[in-house]
GROMACS .gro file of C-alpha atoms in nm:
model
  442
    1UNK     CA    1   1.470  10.041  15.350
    2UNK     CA    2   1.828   9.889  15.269
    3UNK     CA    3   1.911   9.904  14.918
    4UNK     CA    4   1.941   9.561  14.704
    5UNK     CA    5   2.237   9.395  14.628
    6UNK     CA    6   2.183   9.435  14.295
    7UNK     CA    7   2.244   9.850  14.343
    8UNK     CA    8   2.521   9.790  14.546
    9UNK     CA    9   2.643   9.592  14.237
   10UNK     CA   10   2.566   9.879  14.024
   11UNK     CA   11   2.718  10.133  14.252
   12UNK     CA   12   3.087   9.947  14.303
   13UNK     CA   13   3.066   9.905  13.907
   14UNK     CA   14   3.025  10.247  13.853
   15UNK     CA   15   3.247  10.370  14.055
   16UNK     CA   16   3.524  10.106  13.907
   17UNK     CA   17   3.470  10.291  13.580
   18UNK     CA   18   3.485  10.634  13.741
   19UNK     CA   19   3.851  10.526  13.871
   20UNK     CA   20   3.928  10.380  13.532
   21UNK     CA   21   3.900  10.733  13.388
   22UNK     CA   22   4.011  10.905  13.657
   23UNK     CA   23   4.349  10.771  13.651
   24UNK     CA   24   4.373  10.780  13.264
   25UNK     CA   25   4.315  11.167  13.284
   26UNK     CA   26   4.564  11.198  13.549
   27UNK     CA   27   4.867  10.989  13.451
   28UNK     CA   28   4.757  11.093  13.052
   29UNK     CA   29   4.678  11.506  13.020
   30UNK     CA   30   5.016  11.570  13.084
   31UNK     CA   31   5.125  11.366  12.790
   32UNK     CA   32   4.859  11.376  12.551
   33UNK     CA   33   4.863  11.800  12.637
   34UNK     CA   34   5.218  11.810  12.665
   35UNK     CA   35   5.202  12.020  12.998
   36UNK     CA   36   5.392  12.102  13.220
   37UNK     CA   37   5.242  12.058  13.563
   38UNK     CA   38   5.577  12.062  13.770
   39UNK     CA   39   5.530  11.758  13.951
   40UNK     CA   40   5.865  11.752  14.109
   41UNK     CA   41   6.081  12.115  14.180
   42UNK     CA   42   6.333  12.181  13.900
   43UNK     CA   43   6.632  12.106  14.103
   44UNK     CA   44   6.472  11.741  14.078
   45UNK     CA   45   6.284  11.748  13.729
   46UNK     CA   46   6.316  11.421  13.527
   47UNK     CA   47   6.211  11.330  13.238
   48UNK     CA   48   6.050  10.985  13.410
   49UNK     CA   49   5.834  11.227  13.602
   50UNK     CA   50   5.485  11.040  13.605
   51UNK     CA   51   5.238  11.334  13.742
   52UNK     CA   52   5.001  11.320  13.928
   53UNK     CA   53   5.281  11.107  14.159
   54UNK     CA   54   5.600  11.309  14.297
   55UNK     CA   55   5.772  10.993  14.176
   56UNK     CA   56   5.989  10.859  13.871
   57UNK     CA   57   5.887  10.579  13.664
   58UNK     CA   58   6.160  10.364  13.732
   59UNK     CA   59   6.094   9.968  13.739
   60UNK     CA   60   6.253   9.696  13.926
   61UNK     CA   61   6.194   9.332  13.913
   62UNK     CA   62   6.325   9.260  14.250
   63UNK     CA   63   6.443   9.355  14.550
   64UNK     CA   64   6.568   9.197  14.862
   65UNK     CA   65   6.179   9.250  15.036
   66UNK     CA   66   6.003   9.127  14.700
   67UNK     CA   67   5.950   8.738  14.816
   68UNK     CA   68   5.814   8.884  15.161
   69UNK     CA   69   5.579   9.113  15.031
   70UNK     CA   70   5.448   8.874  14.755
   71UNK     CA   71   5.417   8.614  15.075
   72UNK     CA   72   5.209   8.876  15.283
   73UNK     CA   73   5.030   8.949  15.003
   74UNK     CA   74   4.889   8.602  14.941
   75UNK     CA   75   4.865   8.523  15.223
   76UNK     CA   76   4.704   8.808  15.337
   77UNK     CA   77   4.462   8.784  15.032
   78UNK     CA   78   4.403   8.411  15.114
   79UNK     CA   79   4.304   8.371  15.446
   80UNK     CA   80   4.301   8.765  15.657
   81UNK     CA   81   3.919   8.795  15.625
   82UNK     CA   82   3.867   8.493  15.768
   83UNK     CA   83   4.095   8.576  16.061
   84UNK     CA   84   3.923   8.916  16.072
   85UNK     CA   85   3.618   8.675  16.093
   86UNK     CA   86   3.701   8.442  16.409
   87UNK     CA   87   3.990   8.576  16.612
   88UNK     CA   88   3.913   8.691  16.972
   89UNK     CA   89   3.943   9.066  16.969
   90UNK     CA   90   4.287   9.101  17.103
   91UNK     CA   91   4.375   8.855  16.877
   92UNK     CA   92   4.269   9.025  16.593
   93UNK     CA   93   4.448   9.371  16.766
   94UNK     CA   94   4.781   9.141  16.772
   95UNK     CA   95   4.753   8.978  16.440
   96UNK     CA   96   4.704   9.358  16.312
   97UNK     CA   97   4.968   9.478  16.367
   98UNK     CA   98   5.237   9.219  16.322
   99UNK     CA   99   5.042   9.216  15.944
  100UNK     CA  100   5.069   9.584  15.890
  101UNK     CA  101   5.420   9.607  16.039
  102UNK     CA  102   5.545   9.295  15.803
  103UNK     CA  103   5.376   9.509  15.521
  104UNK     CA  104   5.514   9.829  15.607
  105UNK     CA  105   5.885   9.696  15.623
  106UNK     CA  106   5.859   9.409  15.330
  107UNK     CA  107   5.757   9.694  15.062
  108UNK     CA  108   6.015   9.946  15.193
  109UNK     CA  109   6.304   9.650  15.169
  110UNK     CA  110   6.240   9.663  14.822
  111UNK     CA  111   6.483   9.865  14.751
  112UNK     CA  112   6.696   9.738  15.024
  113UNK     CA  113   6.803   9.893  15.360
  114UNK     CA  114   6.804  10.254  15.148
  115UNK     CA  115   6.400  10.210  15.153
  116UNK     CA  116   6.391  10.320  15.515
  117UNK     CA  117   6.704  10.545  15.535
  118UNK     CA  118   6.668  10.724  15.202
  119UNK     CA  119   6.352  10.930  15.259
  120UNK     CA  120   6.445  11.084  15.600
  121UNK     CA  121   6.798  11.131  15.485
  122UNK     CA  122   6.695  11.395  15.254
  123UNK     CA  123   6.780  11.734  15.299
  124UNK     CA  124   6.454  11.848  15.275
  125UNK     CA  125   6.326  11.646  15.514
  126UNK     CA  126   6.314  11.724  15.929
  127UNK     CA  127   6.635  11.452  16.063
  128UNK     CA  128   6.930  11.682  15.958
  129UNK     CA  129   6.749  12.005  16.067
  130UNK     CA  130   6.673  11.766  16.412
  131UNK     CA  131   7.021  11.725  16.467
  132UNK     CA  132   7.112  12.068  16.487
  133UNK     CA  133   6.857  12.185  16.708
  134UNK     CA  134   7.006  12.318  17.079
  135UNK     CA  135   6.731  12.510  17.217
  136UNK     CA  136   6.390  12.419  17.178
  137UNK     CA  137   6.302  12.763  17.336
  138UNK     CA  138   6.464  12.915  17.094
  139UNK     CA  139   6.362  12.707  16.785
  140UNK     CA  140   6.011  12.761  16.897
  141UNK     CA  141   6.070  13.154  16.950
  142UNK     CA  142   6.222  13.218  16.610
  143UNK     CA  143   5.983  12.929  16.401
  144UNK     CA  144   5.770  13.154  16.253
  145UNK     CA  145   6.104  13.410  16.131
  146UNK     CA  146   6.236  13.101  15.925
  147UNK     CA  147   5.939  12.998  15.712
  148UNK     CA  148   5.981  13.270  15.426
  149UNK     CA  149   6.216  13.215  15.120
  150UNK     CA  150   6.537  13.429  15.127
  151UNK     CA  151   6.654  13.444  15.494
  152UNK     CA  152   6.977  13.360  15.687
  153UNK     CA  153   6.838  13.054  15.805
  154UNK     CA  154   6.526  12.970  15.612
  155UNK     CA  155   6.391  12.614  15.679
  156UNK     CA  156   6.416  12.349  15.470
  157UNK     CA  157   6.152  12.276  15.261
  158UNK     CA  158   5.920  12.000  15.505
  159UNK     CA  159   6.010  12.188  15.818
  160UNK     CA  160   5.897  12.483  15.664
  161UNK     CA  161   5.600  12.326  15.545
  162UNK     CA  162   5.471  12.237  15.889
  163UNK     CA  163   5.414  12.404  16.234
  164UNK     CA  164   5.710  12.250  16.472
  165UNK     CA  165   5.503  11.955  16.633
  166UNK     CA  166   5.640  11.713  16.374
  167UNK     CA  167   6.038  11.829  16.400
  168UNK     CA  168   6.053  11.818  16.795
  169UNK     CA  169   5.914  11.474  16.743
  170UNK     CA  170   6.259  11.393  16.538
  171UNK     CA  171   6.442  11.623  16.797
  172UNK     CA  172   6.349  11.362  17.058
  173UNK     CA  173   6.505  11.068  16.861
  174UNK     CA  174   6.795  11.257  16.812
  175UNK     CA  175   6.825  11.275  17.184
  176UNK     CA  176   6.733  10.950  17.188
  177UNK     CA  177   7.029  10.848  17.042
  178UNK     CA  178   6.760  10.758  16.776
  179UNK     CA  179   6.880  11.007  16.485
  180UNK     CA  180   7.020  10.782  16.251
  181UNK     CA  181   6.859  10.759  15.907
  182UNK     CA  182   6.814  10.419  15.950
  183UNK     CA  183   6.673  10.387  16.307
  184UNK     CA  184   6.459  10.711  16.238
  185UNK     CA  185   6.292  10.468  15.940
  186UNK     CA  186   6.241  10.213  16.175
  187UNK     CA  187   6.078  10.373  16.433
  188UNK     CA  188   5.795  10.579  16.178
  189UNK     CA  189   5.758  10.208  16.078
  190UNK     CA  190   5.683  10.110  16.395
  191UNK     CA  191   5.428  10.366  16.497
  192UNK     CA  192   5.312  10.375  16.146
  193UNK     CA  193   5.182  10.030  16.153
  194UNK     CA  194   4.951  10.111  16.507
  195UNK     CA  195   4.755  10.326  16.251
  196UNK     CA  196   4.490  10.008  16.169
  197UNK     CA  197   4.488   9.955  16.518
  198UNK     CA  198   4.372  10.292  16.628
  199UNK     CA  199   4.097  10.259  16.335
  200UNK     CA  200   3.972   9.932  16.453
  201UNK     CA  201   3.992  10.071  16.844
  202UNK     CA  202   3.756  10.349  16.686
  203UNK     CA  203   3.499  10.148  16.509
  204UNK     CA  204   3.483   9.934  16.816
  205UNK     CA  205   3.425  10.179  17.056
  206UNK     CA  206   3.125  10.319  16.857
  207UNK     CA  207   2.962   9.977  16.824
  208UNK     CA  208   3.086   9.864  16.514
  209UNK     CA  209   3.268   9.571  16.553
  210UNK     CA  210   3.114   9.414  16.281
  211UNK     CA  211   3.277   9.716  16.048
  212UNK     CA  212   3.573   9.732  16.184
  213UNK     CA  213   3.623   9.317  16.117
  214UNK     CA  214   3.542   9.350  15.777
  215UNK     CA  215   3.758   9.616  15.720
  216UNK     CA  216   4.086   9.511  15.909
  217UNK     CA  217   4.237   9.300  15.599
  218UNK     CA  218   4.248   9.638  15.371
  219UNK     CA  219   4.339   9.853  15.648
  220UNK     CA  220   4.639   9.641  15.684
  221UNK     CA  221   4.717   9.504  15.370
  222UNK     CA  222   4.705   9.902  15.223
  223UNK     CA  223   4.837  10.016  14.924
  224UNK     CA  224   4.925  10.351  15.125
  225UNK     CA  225   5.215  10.123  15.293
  226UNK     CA  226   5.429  10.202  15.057
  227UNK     CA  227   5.432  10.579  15.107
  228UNK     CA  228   5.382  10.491  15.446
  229UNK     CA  229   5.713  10.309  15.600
  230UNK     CA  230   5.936  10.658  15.614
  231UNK     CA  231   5.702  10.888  15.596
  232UNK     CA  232   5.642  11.185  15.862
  233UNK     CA  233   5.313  11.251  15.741
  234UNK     CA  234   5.227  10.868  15.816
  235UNK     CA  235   5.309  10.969  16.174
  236UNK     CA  236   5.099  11.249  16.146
  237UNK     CA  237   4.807  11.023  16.087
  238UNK     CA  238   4.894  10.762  16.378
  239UNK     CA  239   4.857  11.057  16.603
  240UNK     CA  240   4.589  11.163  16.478
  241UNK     CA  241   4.462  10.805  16.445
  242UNK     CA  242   4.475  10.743  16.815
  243UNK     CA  243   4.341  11.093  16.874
  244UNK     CA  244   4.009  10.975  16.729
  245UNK     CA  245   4.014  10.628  16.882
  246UNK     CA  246   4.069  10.850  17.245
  247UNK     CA  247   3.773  11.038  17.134
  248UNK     CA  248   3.574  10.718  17.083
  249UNK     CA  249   3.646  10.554  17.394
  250UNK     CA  250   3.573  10.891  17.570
  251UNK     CA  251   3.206  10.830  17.467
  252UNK     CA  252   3.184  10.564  17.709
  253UNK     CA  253   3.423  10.677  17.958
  254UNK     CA  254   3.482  11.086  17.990
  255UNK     CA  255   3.836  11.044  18.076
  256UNK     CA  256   3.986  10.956  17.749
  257UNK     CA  257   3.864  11.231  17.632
  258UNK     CA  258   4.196  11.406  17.817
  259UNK     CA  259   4.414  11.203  17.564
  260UNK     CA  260   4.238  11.264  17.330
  261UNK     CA  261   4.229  11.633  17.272
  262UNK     CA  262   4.625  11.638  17.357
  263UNK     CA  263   4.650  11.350  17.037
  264UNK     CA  264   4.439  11.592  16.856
  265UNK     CA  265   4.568  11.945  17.011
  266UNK     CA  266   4.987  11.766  16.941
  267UNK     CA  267   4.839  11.661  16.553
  268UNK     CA  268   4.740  11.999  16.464
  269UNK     CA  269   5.080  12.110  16.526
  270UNK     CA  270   5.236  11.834  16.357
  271UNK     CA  271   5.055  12.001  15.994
  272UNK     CA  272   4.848  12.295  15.890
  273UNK     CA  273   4.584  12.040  15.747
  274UNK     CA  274   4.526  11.855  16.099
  275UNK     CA  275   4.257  12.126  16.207
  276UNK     CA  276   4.024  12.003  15.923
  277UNK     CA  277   4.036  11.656  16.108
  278UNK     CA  278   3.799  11.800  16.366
  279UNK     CA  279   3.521  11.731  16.149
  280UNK     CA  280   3.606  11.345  16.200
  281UNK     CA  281   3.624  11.403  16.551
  282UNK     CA  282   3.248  11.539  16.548
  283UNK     CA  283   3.165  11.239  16.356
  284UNK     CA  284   3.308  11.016  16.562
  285UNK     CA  285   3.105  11.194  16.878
  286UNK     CA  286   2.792  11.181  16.682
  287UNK     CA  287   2.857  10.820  16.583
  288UNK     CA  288   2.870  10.760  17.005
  289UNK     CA  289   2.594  10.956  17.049
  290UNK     CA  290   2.747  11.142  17.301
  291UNK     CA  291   2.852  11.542  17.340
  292UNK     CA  292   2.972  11.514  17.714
  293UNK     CA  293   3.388  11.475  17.591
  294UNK     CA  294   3.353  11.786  17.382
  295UNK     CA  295   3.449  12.010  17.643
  296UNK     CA  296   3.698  11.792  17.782
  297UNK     CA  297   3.888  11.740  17.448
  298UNK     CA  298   3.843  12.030  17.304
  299UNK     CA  299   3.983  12.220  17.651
  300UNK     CA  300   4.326  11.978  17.645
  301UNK     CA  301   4.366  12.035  17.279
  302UNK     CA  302   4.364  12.436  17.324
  303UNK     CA  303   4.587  12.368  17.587
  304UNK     CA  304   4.856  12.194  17.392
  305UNK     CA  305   4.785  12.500  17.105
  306UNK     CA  306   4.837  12.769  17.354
  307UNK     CA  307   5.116  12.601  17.534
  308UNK     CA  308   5.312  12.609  17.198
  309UNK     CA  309   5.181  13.001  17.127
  310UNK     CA  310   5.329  13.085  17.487
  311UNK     CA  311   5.656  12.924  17.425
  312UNK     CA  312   5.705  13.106  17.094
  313UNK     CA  313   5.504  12.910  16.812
  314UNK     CA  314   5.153  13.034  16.745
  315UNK     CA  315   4.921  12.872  16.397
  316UNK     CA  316   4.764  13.220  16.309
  317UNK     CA  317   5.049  13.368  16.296
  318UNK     CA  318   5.250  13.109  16.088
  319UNK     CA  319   5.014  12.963  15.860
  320UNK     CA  320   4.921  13.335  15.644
  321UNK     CA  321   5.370  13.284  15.653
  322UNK     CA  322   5.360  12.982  15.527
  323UNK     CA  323   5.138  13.028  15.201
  324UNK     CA  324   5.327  13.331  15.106
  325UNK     CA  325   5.647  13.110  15.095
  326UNK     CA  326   5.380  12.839  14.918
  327UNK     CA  327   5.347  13.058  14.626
  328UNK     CA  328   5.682  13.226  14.631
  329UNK     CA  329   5.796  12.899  14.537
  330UNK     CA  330   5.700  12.585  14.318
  331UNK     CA  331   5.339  12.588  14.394
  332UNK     CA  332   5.309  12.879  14.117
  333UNK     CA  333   5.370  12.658  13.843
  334UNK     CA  334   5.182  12.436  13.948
  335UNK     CA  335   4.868  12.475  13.742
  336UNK     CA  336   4.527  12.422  13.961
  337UNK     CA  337   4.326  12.353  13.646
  338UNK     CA  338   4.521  12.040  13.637
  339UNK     CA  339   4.584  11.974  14.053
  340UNK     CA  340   4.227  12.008  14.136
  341UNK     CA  341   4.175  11.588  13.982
  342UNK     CA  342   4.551  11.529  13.923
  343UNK     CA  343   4.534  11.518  14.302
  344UNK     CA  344   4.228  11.321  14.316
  345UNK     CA  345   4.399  11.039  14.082
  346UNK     CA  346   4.711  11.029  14.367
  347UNK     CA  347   4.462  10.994  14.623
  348UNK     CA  348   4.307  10.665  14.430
  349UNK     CA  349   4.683  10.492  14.413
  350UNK     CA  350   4.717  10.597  14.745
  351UNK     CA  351   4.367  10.453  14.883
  352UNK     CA  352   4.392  10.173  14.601
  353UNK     CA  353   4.188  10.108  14.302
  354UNK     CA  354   3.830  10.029  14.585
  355UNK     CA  355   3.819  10.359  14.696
  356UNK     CA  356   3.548  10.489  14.465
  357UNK     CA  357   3.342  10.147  14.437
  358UNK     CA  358   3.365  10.186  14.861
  359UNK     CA  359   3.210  10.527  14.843
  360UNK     CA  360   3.014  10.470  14.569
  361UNK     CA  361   2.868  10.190  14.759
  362UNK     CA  362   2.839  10.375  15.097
  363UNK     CA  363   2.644  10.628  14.894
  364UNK     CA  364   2.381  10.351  14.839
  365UNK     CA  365   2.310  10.261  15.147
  366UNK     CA  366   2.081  10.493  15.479
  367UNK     CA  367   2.209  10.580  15.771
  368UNK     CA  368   2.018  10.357  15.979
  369UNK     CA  369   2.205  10.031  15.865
  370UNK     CA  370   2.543  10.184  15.840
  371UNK     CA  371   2.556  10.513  16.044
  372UNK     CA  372   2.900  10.480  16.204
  373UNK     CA  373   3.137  10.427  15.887
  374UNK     CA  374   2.860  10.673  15.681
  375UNK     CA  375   2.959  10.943  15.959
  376UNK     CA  376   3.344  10.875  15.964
  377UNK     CA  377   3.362  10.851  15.576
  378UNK     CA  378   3.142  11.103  15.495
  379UNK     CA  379   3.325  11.362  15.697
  380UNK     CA  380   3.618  11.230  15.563
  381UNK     CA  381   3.574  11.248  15.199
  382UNK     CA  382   3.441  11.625  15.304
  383UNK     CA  383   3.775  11.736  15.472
  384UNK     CA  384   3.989  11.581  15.125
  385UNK     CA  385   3.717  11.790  14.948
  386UNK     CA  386   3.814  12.144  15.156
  387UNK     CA  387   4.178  12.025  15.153
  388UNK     CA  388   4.155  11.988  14.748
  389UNK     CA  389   3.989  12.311  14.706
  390UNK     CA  390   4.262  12.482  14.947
  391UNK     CA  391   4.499  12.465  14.664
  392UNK     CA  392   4.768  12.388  14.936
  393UNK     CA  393   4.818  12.118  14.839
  394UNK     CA  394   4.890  12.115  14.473
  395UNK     CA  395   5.124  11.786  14.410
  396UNK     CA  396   5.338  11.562  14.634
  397UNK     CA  397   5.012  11.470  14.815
  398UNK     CA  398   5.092  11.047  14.829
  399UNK     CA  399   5.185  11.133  15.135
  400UNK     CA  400   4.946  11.464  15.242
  401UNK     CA  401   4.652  11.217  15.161
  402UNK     CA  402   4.770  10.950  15.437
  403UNK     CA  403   4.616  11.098  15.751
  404UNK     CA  404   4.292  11.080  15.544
  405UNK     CA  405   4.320  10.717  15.407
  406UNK     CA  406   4.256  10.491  15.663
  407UNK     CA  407   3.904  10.661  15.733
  408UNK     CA  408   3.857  10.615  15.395
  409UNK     CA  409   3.933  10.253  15.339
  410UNK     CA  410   3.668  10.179  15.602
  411UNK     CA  411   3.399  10.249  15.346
  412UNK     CA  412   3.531   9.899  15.187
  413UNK     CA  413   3.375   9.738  15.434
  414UNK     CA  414   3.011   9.809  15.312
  415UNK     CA  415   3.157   9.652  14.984
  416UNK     CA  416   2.946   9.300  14.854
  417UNK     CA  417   3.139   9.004  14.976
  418UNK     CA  418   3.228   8.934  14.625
  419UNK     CA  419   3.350   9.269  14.562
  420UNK     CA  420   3.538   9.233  14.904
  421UNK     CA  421   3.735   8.897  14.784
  422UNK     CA  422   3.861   8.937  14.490
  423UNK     CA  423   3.905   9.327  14.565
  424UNK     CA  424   4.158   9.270  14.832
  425UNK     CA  425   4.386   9.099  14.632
  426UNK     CA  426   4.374   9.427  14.373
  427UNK     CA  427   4.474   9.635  14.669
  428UNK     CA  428   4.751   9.379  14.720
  429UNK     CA  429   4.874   9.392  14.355
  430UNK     CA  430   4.873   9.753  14.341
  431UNK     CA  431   5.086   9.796  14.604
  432UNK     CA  432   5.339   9.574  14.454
  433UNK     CA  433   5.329   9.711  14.120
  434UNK     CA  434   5.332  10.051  14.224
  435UNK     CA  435   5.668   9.971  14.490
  436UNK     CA  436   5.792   9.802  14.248
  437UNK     CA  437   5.746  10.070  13.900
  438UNK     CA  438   5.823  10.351  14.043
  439UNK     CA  439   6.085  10.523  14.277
  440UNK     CA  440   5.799  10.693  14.526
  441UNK     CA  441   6.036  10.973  14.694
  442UNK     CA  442   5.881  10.888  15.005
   0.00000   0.00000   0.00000
């Protein structure tokens, strides 16, 4: 038997106050404690440091994409779930992504044209390493070499971070003539934005148009966008994003499930969290009802694995690299008594302020009148639960968390209509206050 509204009622409620304290303990232990939780490395330590974010509280009234975004916004608030409601479905597809893209690129413009060069001009990040690349042969051959602290040519700190999936992906802009801070930007914005798109193509395919429709204004009007316009681990999630959606297709017709494991197979060597993803992918297969592209995907995504570990690259040999040079560096003061919610809070400004009232809710209600976002946002909330407990990911995670968000903003479609309203224009709001507060790094 479906649960009443009045539980459901209960359930967002409680789950409203659950965030409410979650996010005071977060943002407040570290004051109220005075501790030191190392939210940012020392060579960038600030005293506006606002842990759990890797950001700086920094405030600006406006910016030159602040009337945009404000536009979107209400707009978006005022009429996208009735759009959701009556457009055709390629319609809806198209409308999608123009909304998310205009999202993406308003927030970003912010802070001007710097919004979309500034992140993947860093040093740290993959476009200057990119540039210098000659031989992939040899960059694959010698990957593994560079990862620890204290060599000739150690990696900088996000290539080193990763397996070499997501840098060749920057190599091939560079050759592109696409290399430019700027352009880079641009063209993670671009993909970026497909991300709803490959969520809705998912929820579709497994008979759940009616979910997918209800969730389409938060999926594109997200509060991740802001972490999401420059970010490489927002491109980790598109591919992984249409990985899935491959997967779900593949239910009805085998041969997608060819794209689909090399989506999946090229994600898990984009980051060393993408191989906890494959319990979404058995969700999605059990949400088809249908085992038969198993074997298919899982073949073509062992293929794109071993491919990389015969060209020089292989995960089991890098990743037991990689946490030494974890814990050789800034991850050791990094306290875990403090990471293990101080991530959590993140995670809730990343999502937005309806991610616990969604699960709560989804909690409330059986598997028989829900079972396809129950399966993809139940294994999702378990894979942020294994990532947490890895203590891998101790701070910085605004962005780690956005492979995992848009699987988790589905569960706000099981939301009362009320809640669904007036909740989208919270989402909304806290993505302007939170582009517009703080300087996000990303």
């Amino acid at each position: 038997m479906s649960t009443t509204p009045a539980v459901r009622s209960l359930a967002a409620w409680t789950g409203a106050v659950v965030t409410v304290a979650l996010l005071l303990v977060g943002f407040g232990a570290p004051h109220w404690l005075d501790w030191s939780v190392a939210a940012r490395a020392p060579r960038n330590a600030s005293p506006h440091e606002v842990p759990p974010l890797h950001g700086l509280w920094r405030p600006k009234l406006f910016g030159p994409g602040t009337l945009p975004a404000v536009l979107i916004g209400v707009l978006g608030w005022r009429y996208a779930a009735a759009l959701a409601d009556r457009l055709s479905w390629p319609r809806l597809l198209v409308a999608s992504y123009a909304g998310s893209l205009a999202w993406l690129l308003s927030l970003a413009l912010v802070d001007g044209t710097r919004g979309l060069s500034r992140s993947l001009g860093n040093p740290y990040e993959y476009l200057r390493t990119a540039r210098d690349v000659g031989s992939v042969h040899t960059l694959l051959r010698t990957y593994v070499d560079r990862i620890p602290y204290g060599t000739e040519h150690s990696w900088p700190t996000h290539v080193a971070g990763h397996p070499p999936g997501t840098l060749l992906f920057f190599v091939g802009l560079v050759k592109l003539g696409l290399g430019g801070d700027l352009a880079a930007g641009v063209v993670v914005s671009v993909l970026a934005a497909t991300t709803a798109l490959a969520v809705l193509v998912t929820l579709r395919a497994l008979d759940a148009e009616d979910v997918a429709r209800r969730a389409a204004p938060f999926l594109v009007l997200t509060p991740a966008a802001v972490f999401m316009a420059v970010s490489a681990d927002a491109l980790i999630g598109t591919v992984i994003a249409w990985g899935l959606a491959c997967l779900a297709l593949a239910t009805r017709r085998l041969w997608w499930a060819v794209p689909a494991g090399l989506l999946l197979g090229y994600g898990v060597l984009m980051s060393y969290g993408m191989p906890l993803m494959g319990l979404v992918a058995l969700a999605v297969l059990v949400a088809g009802r249908s085992w038969r592209p198993l074997p298919v995907a899982a073949g073509a995504a062992l293929a794109v694995v071993l491919g990389f570990a015969a060209a020089g690259f292989s995960l089991w040999d890098a990743y037991p690299v990689l946490r030494d040079r974890y814990y050789d560096g800034i991850a050791q003061d990094r306290p875990q008594a403090y990471w293990w919610y101080g991530d959590l809070a993140a995670l809730v400004v990343c999502v937005g302020p309806l991610l616990l009232p969604g699960l709560a809710v989804a909690a409330t209600r059986t598997y028989r009148t829900a079972r396809v976002p129950l399966l993809l946002v139940g294994a999702t909330v378990l894979v942020v639960a294994a990532a947490d407990a890895s203590a891998m990911s101790k701070a910085e995670v605004e962005r780690i968390w956005l492979p995992f968000v848009p699987w988790l903003t589905v569960s706000f479609a099981l939301l009362p209509d009320g809640w669904r309203r007036w909740g989208l224009g919270l989402q909304v709001l806290t993505a302007l206050v939170v582009q517009h507060l703080f300087y996000t790094a990303w």
